[in-house]
XYZ file of C-alpha atoms in Angstrom:
620
model
C 193.544 54.207 48.761
C 191.731 51.362 50.498
C 193.591 51.702 53.829
C 192.456 55.296 54.436
C 188.978 54.456 53.148
C 188.624 51.658 55.690
C 189.864 53.898 58.524
C 187.342 56.496 57.423
C 184.549 53.912 57.774
C 185.833 53.015 61.259
C 185.661 56.677 62.268
C 182.207 57.102 60.746
C 180.858 54.152 62.723
C 182.272 55.604 65.948
C 180.755 59.020 65.249
C 177.404 57.319 64.741
C 177.737 55.439 68.048
C 178.717 58.563 69.971
C 175.747 60.449 68.568
C 173.434 57.532 69.353
C 174.586 57.479 72.981
C 174.145 61.268 73.091
C 170.560 60.729 71.931
C 170.100 58.122 74.683
C 171.556 60.607 77.201
C 169.021 63.188 76.033
C 166.107 60.731 76.281
C 166.969 59.508 79.791
C 167.755 63.017 81.103
C 165.051 64.740 79.115
C 163.825 66.763 82.099
C 167.106 68.704 82.024
C 166.446 69.935 78.485
C 162.669 70.161 78.244
C 162.577 73.916 77.573
C 165.038 73.670 74.687
C 163.929 74.572 71.173
C 164.424 71.945 68.483
C 166.804 74.026 66.381
C 169.030 74.627 69.431
C 168.953 70.920 70.227
C 169.952 70.053 66.654
C 172.819 72.538 66.831
C 173.985 70.954 70.093
C 174.148 67.536 68.425
C 176.089 69.030 65.527
C 178.557 70.712 67.899
C 178.858 67.464 69.833
C 180.373 65.834 66.736
C 183.399 68.117 67.143
C 184.030 66.785 70.650
C 183.305 63.240 69.470
C 185.883 63.481 66.699
C 188.469 64.828 69.157
C 187.802 61.899 71.503
C 188.009 59.391 68.636
C 191.380 60.754 67.502
C 192.783 60.776 71.043
C 191.734 57.165 71.671
C 192.537 55.678 68.242
C 195.488 57.550 66.741
C 198.022 54.860 67.711
C 195.824 52.077 66.316
C 195.344 53.959 63.056
C 199.081 54.491 62.688
C 199.755 50.816 63.465
C 197.351 49.885 60.701
C 199.369 51.981 58.235
C 202.725 50.332 59.024
C 203.777 48.309 55.946
C 204.503 44.744 57.119
C 205.394 41.571 55.154
C 202.460 39.561 53.843
C 202.803 36.878 56.539
C 202.382 39.501 59.301
C 199.584 41.468 57.628
C 196.696 39.348 58.890
C 198.129 39.472 62.435
C 198.351 43.256 62.075
C 194.736 43.552 60.921
C 193.403 41.316 63.699
C 195.420 43.142 66.382
C 194.120 46.523 65.249
C 190.571 45.158 64.922
C 190.507 43.688 68.441
C 192.206 46.755 69.868
C 189.702 48.978 68.119
C 186.750 47.009 69.442
C 187.943 46.675 73.033
C 189.376 50.180 73.511
C 186.417 51.951 71.942
C 184.017 49.552 73.608
C 185.456 50.603 76.983
C 185.230 54.336 76.271
C 181.712 54.011 74.858
C 180.801 52.025 77.989
C 181.895 55.004 80.098
C 179.496 57.184 78.077
C 176.675 54.695 78.623
C 177.386 54.540 82.365
C 177.266 58.347 82.402
C 173.690 58.279 81.127
C 172.703 57.225 84.651
C 175.741 58.505 86.578
C 174.990 62.071 85.500
C 171.687 61.927 87.354
C 173.640 61.462 90.601
C 176.802 63.508 89.943
C 175.405 66.351 87.839
C 178.465 66.335 85.582
C 180.251 64.214 83.000
C 182.746 61.515 83.947
C 186.282 62.665 84.875
C 189.182 60.869 86.517
C 188.032 61.857 89.977
C 184.817 59.939 89.273
C 186.848 56.767 89.747
C 187.918 57.958 93.182
C 184.349 58.825 94.121
C 183.134 55.497 92.753
C 185.537 53.324 94.739
C 182.787 52.656 97.280
C 180.694 51.126 94.475
C 183.454 48.814 93.232
C 182.340 45.925 95.446
C 178.824 46.225 94.026
C 179.811 46.147 90.358
C 178.095 42.805 89.737
C 174.913 43.890 91.448
C 174.850 47.169 89.530
C 175.479 45.366 86.225
C 172.478 43.104 86.907
C 170.262 45.977 88.072
C 171.014 47.954 84.899
C 170.988 44.803 82.772
C 169.813 46.670 79.667
C 172.879 48.923 79.768
C 175.107 45.909 80.387
C 173.689 44.171 77.316
C 174.082 47.353 75.284
C 177.751 47.658 76.266
C 178.438 44.017 75.394
C 176.586 44.351 72.092
C 178.485 47.498 71.088
C 181.860 46.035 72.048
C 181.181 42.740 70.274
C 179.751 44.552 67.267
C 182.819 46.778 66.998
C 185.156 43.791 67.072
C 183.062 41.982 64.413
C 182.846 45.052 62.180
C 186.546 45.822 62.531
C 187.591 42.264 61.638
C 185.499 42.547 58.484
C 186.276 46.135 57.512
C 190.013 46.188 58.244
C 190.792 43.089 56.194
C 192.441 44.446 53.066
C 192.332 42.839 49.637
C 195.658 43.595 48.021
C 198.355 46.048 48.991
C 198.564 49.825 48.649
C 201.550 51.337 46.885
C 204.372 52.813 48.961
C 203.514 56.296 47.698
C 199.908 55.827 48.785
C 201.025 54.675 52.227
C 203.382 57.661 52.631
C 200.746 60.148 51.517
C 198.145 58.372 53.629
C 200.329 58.540 56.719
C 200.983 62.267 56.225
C 197.285 62.911 55.666
C 196.346 60.867 58.737
C 198.853 62.680 60.952
C 197.622 66.073 59.767
C 193.947 65.201 60.172
C 194.585 63.579 63.558
C 196.375 66.692 64.830
C 193.526 68.876 63.610
C 190.791 66.595 64.915
C 192.500 65.923 68.233
C 192.835 69.641 69.064
C 189.277 70.297 67.855
C 190.044 72.643 64.954
C 192.268 75.562 63.947
C 191.515 77.759 66.983
C 194.286 79.342 69.108
C 194.027 76.793 71.942
C 193.121 73.082 71.834
C 189.522 72.216 72.592
C 188.650 71.897 76.295
C 185.394 70.759 77.955
C 184.458 74.285 79.087
C 184.036 75.342 75.450
C 180.925 73.197 75.234
C 179.274 75.778 77.484
C 179.982 78.712 75.153
C 177.591 80.325 72.676
C 173.842 80.033 72.251
C 173.898 76.303 73.056
C 175.847 76.818 76.276
C 172.960 75.620 78.437
C 173.289 72.270 76.635
C 177.027 71.908 77.335
C 176.531 68.671 79.253
C 174.793 67.213 76.184
C 177.386 68.524 73.721
C 180.211 66.845 75.635
C 180.995 63.161 75.653
C 182.414 61.329 78.657
C 185.476 60.032 76.786
C 186.580 63.603 76.108
C 186.009 64.864 79.674
C 187.806 61.798 81.051
C 190.822 62.240 78.784
C 191.035 65.978 79.465
C 190.961 65.615 83.246
C 194.141 65.281 85.279
C 195.080 63.186 88.315
C 197.090 66.027 89.804
C 194.102 68.347 89.704
C 191.898 66.270 91.968
C 190.970 67.621 95.364
C 189.991 65.552 98.368
C 186.701 65.911 100.232
C 186.964 67.308 103.759
C 184.920 66.441 106.820
C 185.608 68.850 109.669
C 181.854 69.176 110.298
C 178.602 68.231 108.527
C 178.310 70.027 105.174
C 175.126 71.956 106.165
C 176.922 73.221 109.262
C 179.933 74.357 107.205
C 177.683 76.177 104.736
C 175.745 77.845 107.528
C 178.968 79.054 109.170
C 180.363 80.480 105.913
C 177.067 82.119 104.942
C 176.426 83.661 108.362
C 179.904 85.219 108.579
C 179.684 86.651 105.039
C 176.278 88.329 105.290
C 174.978 91.265 107.304
C 173.026 94.550 107.196
C 173.340 96.468 103.912
C 174.257 100.140 103.569
C 172.088 101.377 100.704
C 173.564 103.894 98.273
C 171.739 107.241 98.136
C 172.171 107.303 94.347
C 172.493 103.763 92.965
C 174.467 103.466 89.715
C 172.855 102.511 86.416
C 176.005 101.046 84.877
C 179.190 99.357 86.062
C 182.665 99.292 84.471
C 185.080 96.817 86.036
C 188.718 97.326 85.014
C 191.184 94.517 85.750
C 194.754 95.758 85.399
C 197.415 93.286 84.295
C 200.034 92.654 87.033
C 199.324 95.873 88.994
C 200.615 94.871 92.421
C 199.610 97.258 95.178
C 203.201 98.435 95.714
C 203.356 99.879 92.169
C 200.379 102.150 92.912
C 200.746 102.728 96.657
C 204.442 102.289 97.489
C 205.789 102.699 101.031
C 206.202 106.244 102.318
C 208.996 108.138 100.638
C 208.665 106.389 97.270
C 206.863 107.612 94.148
C 203.960 105.773 92.582
C 204.463 104.268 89.124
C 200.706 104.729 88.545
C 200.040 108.337 89.592
C 196.683 108.548 87.824
C 195.285 105.459 89.527
C 196.603 106.830 92.800
C 194.707 110.076 92.163
C 191.496 108.128 91.531
C 191.982 106.362 94.855
C 192.173 109.745 96.584
C 188.878 110.868 94.991
C 187.085 107.547 95.324
C 187.161 104.759 97.909
C 190.309 102.644 98.136
C 190.665 99.464 100.194
C 194.249 99.310 101.504
C 194.008 95.626 102.485
C 192.736 94.089 99.254
C 193.874 90.663 98.068
C 193.714 88.738 94.819
C 192.340 85.205 95.156
C 195.052 83.756 92.918
C 198.499 84.364 91.466
C 197.711 84.046 87.739
C 195.565 85.897 85.226
C 193.638 82.695 84.525
C 192.626 82.603 88.213
C 191.303 86.168 88.363
C 188.177 85.841 86.222
C 186.644 82.858 88.064
C 187.247 84.586 91.421
C 185.949 88.004 90.409
C 183.128 86.988 88.064
C 181.902 83.731 89.606
C 183.230 83.659 93.184
C 185.511 80.650 92.557
C 188.893 81.062 94.321
C 192.193 79.482 93.227
C 192.326 76.964 96.056
C 193.506 73.954 94.018
C 196.499 73.085 91.850
C 194.801 73.590 88.498
C 193.080 76.731 87.331
C 189.321 76.245 87.491
C 188.854 76.527 83.718
C 191.412 73.760 83.012
C 190.572 71.535 86.000
C 188.423 68.377 86.005
C 185.745 70.576 87.613
C 185.530 73.116 84.789
C 182.060 71.895 83.802
C 180.682 72.163 87.349
C 177.740 74.422 87.897
C 178.818 77.963 88.762
C 176.805 81.170 88.814
C 178.431 83.946 86.836
C 177.555 87.399 88.137
C 177.375 88.869 84.603
C 174.684 86.270 83.861
C 172.691 87.536 86.871
C 172.958 91.123 85.616
C 172.037 90.011 82.114
C 168.847 88.455 83.500
C 168.036 91.865 84.998
C 168.292 93.669 81.674
C 171.965 94.706 81.651
C 173.973 94.666 78.435
C 177.139 92.741 79.263
C 180.441 93.017 77.385
C 183.997 91.899 78.072
C 187.020 93.630 76.527
C 190.552 92.246 76.312
C 193.127 93.372 73.766
C 194.916 90.017 73.713
C 194.619 87.419 70.988
C 191.281 85.656 71.168
C 191.660 82.412 73.107
C 194.483 83.668 75.337
C 194.102 82.208 78.847
C 190.635 80.978 77.787
C 189.334 84.468 78.583
C 186.790 84.246 75.756
C 185.526 80.889 77.023
C 185.252 82.164 80.602
C 183.572 85.413 79.552
C 180.910 83.451 77.716
C 180.596 80.897 80.511
C 180.086 83.579 83.167
C 177.397 85.425 81.226
C 178.872 88.135 78.984
C 176.891 88.651 75.797
C 179.868 89.886 73.784
C 183.610 89.299 73.867
C 185.688 92.015 72.194
C 189.295 90.976 71.708
C 192.194 91.450 69.314
C 190.184 89.789 66.540
C 187.378 92.348 66.821
C 189.686 95.368 67.034
C 189.572 97.201 63.674
C 193.187 98.391 63.212
C 195.991 95.848 63.609
C 198.744 98.429 63.231
C 198.213 98.912 66.983
C 199.349 95.332 67.693
C 202.329 95.138 70.064
C 203.893 92.263 68.124
C 203.676 89.956 71.138
C 200.320 89.588 72.895
C 197.787 91.894 71.291
C 196.670 95.508 71.032
C 198.454 98.218 73.027
C 196.405 99.482 75.980
C 196.038 103.125 74.908
C 194.266 102.525 71.567
C 192.351 99.503 72.808
C 190.951 101.321 75.847
C 189.896 104.224 73.610
C 188.133 101.689 71.412
C 186.436 100.185 74.498
C 185.201 103.628 75.589
C 183.714 104.197 72.133
C 181.997 100.798 72.124
C 180.533 101.484 75.575
C 179.017 104.710 74.256
C 177.228 102.651 71.620
C 175.546 100.518 74.297
C 172.072 100.956 75.673
C 171.871 101.502 79.404
C 172.055 99.811 81.813
C 175.300 98.007 81.002
C 178.012 96.039 82.771
C 181.456 95.974 81.170
C 184.558 94.054 82.109
C 187.872 95.394 80.769
C 191.183 93.529 81.132
C 194.346 95.438 80.217
C 197.396 93.945 78.518
C 200.504 96.106 78.138
C 201.963 95.522 81.618
C 202.405 91.844 80.782
C 205.870 90.469 80.057
C 207.760 91.424 77.859
C 206.333 94.846 78.859
C 206.330 96.348 75.369
C 205.957 100.145 75.140
C 204.725 101.832 71.919
C 207.619 103.578 70.097
C 206.106 107.050 70.536
C 206.018 106.614 74.345
C 209.434 105.117 74.998
C 211.567 107.058 77.482
C 208.403 108.822 78.686
C 207.764 106.825 81.862
C 210.076 106.098 84.809
C 212.228 103.016 84.283
C 212.184 102.210 87.991
C 214.091 99.351 89.558
C 212.089 96.483 88.069
C 211.584 95.581 84.438
C 207.807 95.973 84.765
C 207.824 99.520 86.167
C 207.957 101.390 82.860
C 205.021 99.431 81.462
C 203.009 100.188 84.611
C 203.493 103.884 83.822
C 202.293 103.357 80.246
C 199.260 101.317 81.310
C 198.388 104.005 83.884
C 198.653 106.655 81.154
C 196.343 104.595 78.915
C 193.920 104.253 81.813
C 193.912 108.027 82.297
C 193.049 108.595 78.634
C 190.238 106.039 78.909
C 188.797 107.642 82.026
C 188.974 111.116 80.504
C 187.145 109.860 77.431
C 184.473 108.297 79.659
C 184.033 111.572 81.582
C 182.789 113.207 78.372
C 180.014 110.665 77.885
C 176.432 111.144 79.134
C 176.516 107.784 80.947
C 179.534 108.727 83.114
C 177.710 110.312 86.128
C 175.586 107.169 86.577
C 178.427 104.663 86.185
C 180.275 102.910 88.987
C 183.935 102.311 88.105
C 185.901 99.579 89.860
C 189.669 99.159 89.456
C 191.700 96.189 90.618
C 194.542 93.947 89.382
C 194.489 90.316 88.332
C 197.554 89.469 90.452
C 200.855 90.857 91.668
C 204.280 90.673 90.023
C 207.918 91.078 91.095
C 208.446 93.070 94.271
C 210.789 95.874 95.183
C 209.946 95.991 98.891
C 210.316 93.146 101.426
C 206.828 93.535 102.912
C 205.408 92.463 99.538
C 207.564 89.321 99.422
C 205.636 87.734 102.304
C 202.876 85.136 101.983
C 200.072 87.690 101.965
C 202.165 90.457 100.396
C 202.305 88.461 97.170
C 198.509 88.744 96.917
C 198.035 92.455 97.667
C 196.382 94.405 94.861
C 194.665 97.780 94.566
C 190.861 97.910 94.828
C 189.171 101.224 94.106
C 185.477 102.154 93.783
C 184.522 105.539 92.337
C 181.307 107.000 90.894
C 181.068 110.432 89.299
C 184.499 111.216 90.789
C 183.176 110.602 94.304
C 183.675 107.892 96.965
C 181.072 105.350 98.075
C 179.803 105.104 101.696
C 181.579 101.930 102.793
C 181.474 101.333 106.544
C 184.939 99.827 107.047
C 187.604 100.263 104.377
C 190.370 98.868 106.615
C 189.006 95.340 106.738
C 190.711 92.708 104.549
C 188.834 92.275 101.288
C 189.285 90.090 98.225
C 188.433 89.645 94.558
C 185.398 87.544 95.446
C 183.879 90.517 97.293
C 183.672 92.728 94.203
C 180.595 91.375 92.457
C 178.465 90.828 95.603
C 179.153 94.520 96.248
C 177.997 95.352 92.724
C 174.740 93.431 93.247
C 174.034 95.377 96.438
C 174.942 98.683 94.785
C 172.480 97.954 91.969
C 169.797 96.523 94.307
C 169.872 93.269 92.341
C 168.796 90.096 94.124
C 170.262 86.694 93.277
C 168.784 83.473 94.702
C 171.952 81.360 94.553
C 175.643 82.024 94.001
C 179.029 81.246 95.504
C 179.047 82.365 99.164
C 182.790 82.794 99.616
C 182.585 86.512 98.878
C 180.974 89.237 100.940
C 179.446 92.530 99.825
C 181.538 95.466 100.989
C 178.285 97.358 101.546
C 177.351 94.861 104.262
C 178.565 94.788 107.858
C 179.808 91.246 108.408
C 181.643 89.227 111.061
C 184.027 87.438 108.706
C 187.377 87.049 110.517
C 189.448 87.604 107.375
C 190.144 86.374 103.858
C 191.540 82.960 102.971
C 194.579 82.637 100.678
C 196.370 79.559 99.357
C 200.109 79.247 99.891
C 200.529 75.574 98.980
C 200.464 73.364 100.866
C 199.292 75.868 103.499
C 196.211 78.043 103.702
C 196.262 81.355 105.535
C 193.603 83.559 107.058
C 194.479 87.265 106.973
C 192.438 89.392 109.360
C 192.586 93.029 110.384
C 194.934 92.273 113.273
C 196.050 88.685 112.799
C 197.569 86.200 110.405
C 196.822 82.476 110.792
C 198.527 79.714 108.843
C 197.380 76.087 108.619
C 198.725 73.074 106.737
C 195.913 70.556 106.057
C 198.438 67.784 105.357
C 200.307 68.021 108.674
C 197.806 70.035 110.775
C 200.651 72.465 111.563
C 199.337 75.828 112.790
C 201.045 79.201 113.093
C 199.998 82.697 114.140
C 201.610 86.107 113.641
C 200.922 89.587 114.982
C 200.069 91.104 111.626
C 200.325 93.924 110.554
C 202.717 94.906 113.359
C 204.977 92.022 112.367
C 204.689 92.910 108.680
C 207.471 90.534 107.599
C 205.915 87.615 109.557
C 209.091 86.812 111.465
C 207.807 85.955 114.965
C 205.344 83.151 115.641
C 202.805 83.600 118.428
C 201.038 81.093 120.612
C 197.758 79.733 119.297
C 194.812 80.957 121.430
C 191.266 79.629 121.833
C 189.891 82.607 119.890
C 192.215 81.756 117.040
C 190.750 78.259 117.119
C 187.360 79.714 116.219
C 188.882 81.576 113.294
C 190.647 78.400 112.198
C 187.279 76.640 112.261
C 185.951 79.285 109.863
C 188.935 78.726 107.541
C 188.294 74.972 107.614
C 184.593 75.518 106.920
C 185.435 77.582 103.835
C 187.838 74.926 102.544
C 185.316 72.156 103.200
C 182.612 74.061 101.322
C 185.017 74.579 98.430
C 186.476 71.068 98.212
C 183.214 69.230 98.766
C 181.385 71.685 96.547
C 183.808 70.965 93.714
C 183.737 67.197 94.174
C 179.935 67.056 94.586
C 179.207 69.815 92.048
C 177.425 71.867 94.711
C 179.504 75.037 94.848
C 176.440 77.264 94.424
C 173.912 77.424 97.222
């Protein structure tokens, strides 16, 4: 039918324009891609078409549907002209944003998002001057917009009328194709900007993307405001100096590392208050043989927050998760990528459906060579019917796959079965304590699965040279009041063990966090990294950091060994508590001068984070 044919031509023209602007982006910013092979570059352009089509659908779906509405003959020309002018002006504006980004990227280091408007408010008064200075881009924008209007007026003028059946079928086809194109394909989750950085073309993610897509996928609520408590270099120097110190070298450095992230394993499930039994007795036994940090904190409250914090040193200090925020394409340094550069085989295992929580995207983004999920698991009879593969068989599979790897290797393993609805395999029901909370039984099963995994690993030749690290992604419901407090809701286990022995950490009582794990791994392996996020601190170093920073919106808190500070950036309200003596945080204390210095450190960390996100300078 002619109506769909004409819409197809409209889409084809837009795809050609998006690819042409991508080529212009590549030419102008050629220095960013000069070491790229031609076949990789061609693949990046091909992958870019997927993001282009998604942007075209998101910006034109309403116009396309309006064009399909059957109107009387006297209104048809008005309909065609309205759609044609709308098509030209709307797409002209979005293509203009892409053209502006050709130069804007050289200053911002990232594609256009909604916060770019906020950053660019200072330039608003100079719009005329900028348009004259970049006159060639101004002419290009005007030519494209005018050309689109002209082409649309010609192309969208129909000769004759389609049958009602053709219009109905055309509308159904358009809706189906728009839904598919707008979400970027059949995959589990809709396309997001971070997926441009996955796979062998990941280093060309900025080229694969288009600015219309990154703008549409960003959110106003996710923006963070720059802070100015001190000059940025001074803030960075303060954070760096308090997070670095002399290193305690290991007498027998490991060759391999296995990092196990346990779903929802709050500290109280493993190490309950005195007089109560652990729901994870095996993990508790590992803590007794290895090194356990009793004051360990997650850097977020969701699974989607754990991977950026642990694997890239990016804490959950804003409303949106990093991977879904407007800053998801910012430069970050994944620790697995550092290890990969030093010859380590890197793999990430998660028994959930591929695409869940964007774990596969993050694993690739942070440097893992392989992602092994539910899709790669060979026997789907082990599926729990809800989220993915039960922990016991999947962890056995992970142990087998690790034995196939060459050494050295770094493996990340994320468990599943202690996630709601806490499904237990039929053969293990009634085996583990029910406890007082719905999650408790599944904690027992996950701990049992972990025991079987560890016992399988003990039989392998690589076991004596492998450092095992166990932590949780976040906490869950609490049974005890001390875990219902601001910091109690972040307390997770953190255990290091190698060949069934502890590691020589100087101070295990100090507050530690997810972001400390991978700097510790680098020191344990004697691996040097020139630049990475500085919010974490190696636990093998003696540092003067006053505590760890947690977000309890709208407040931020600093938890130290013997103090708890709270600060609200919006109202500048401050509070202090005698923690851990006042474990329930009931009695406020007066704010001392020494506390003011610790507050300054907290503010320096937040300034480095906020300004680093806004300026795309989180790594230094």
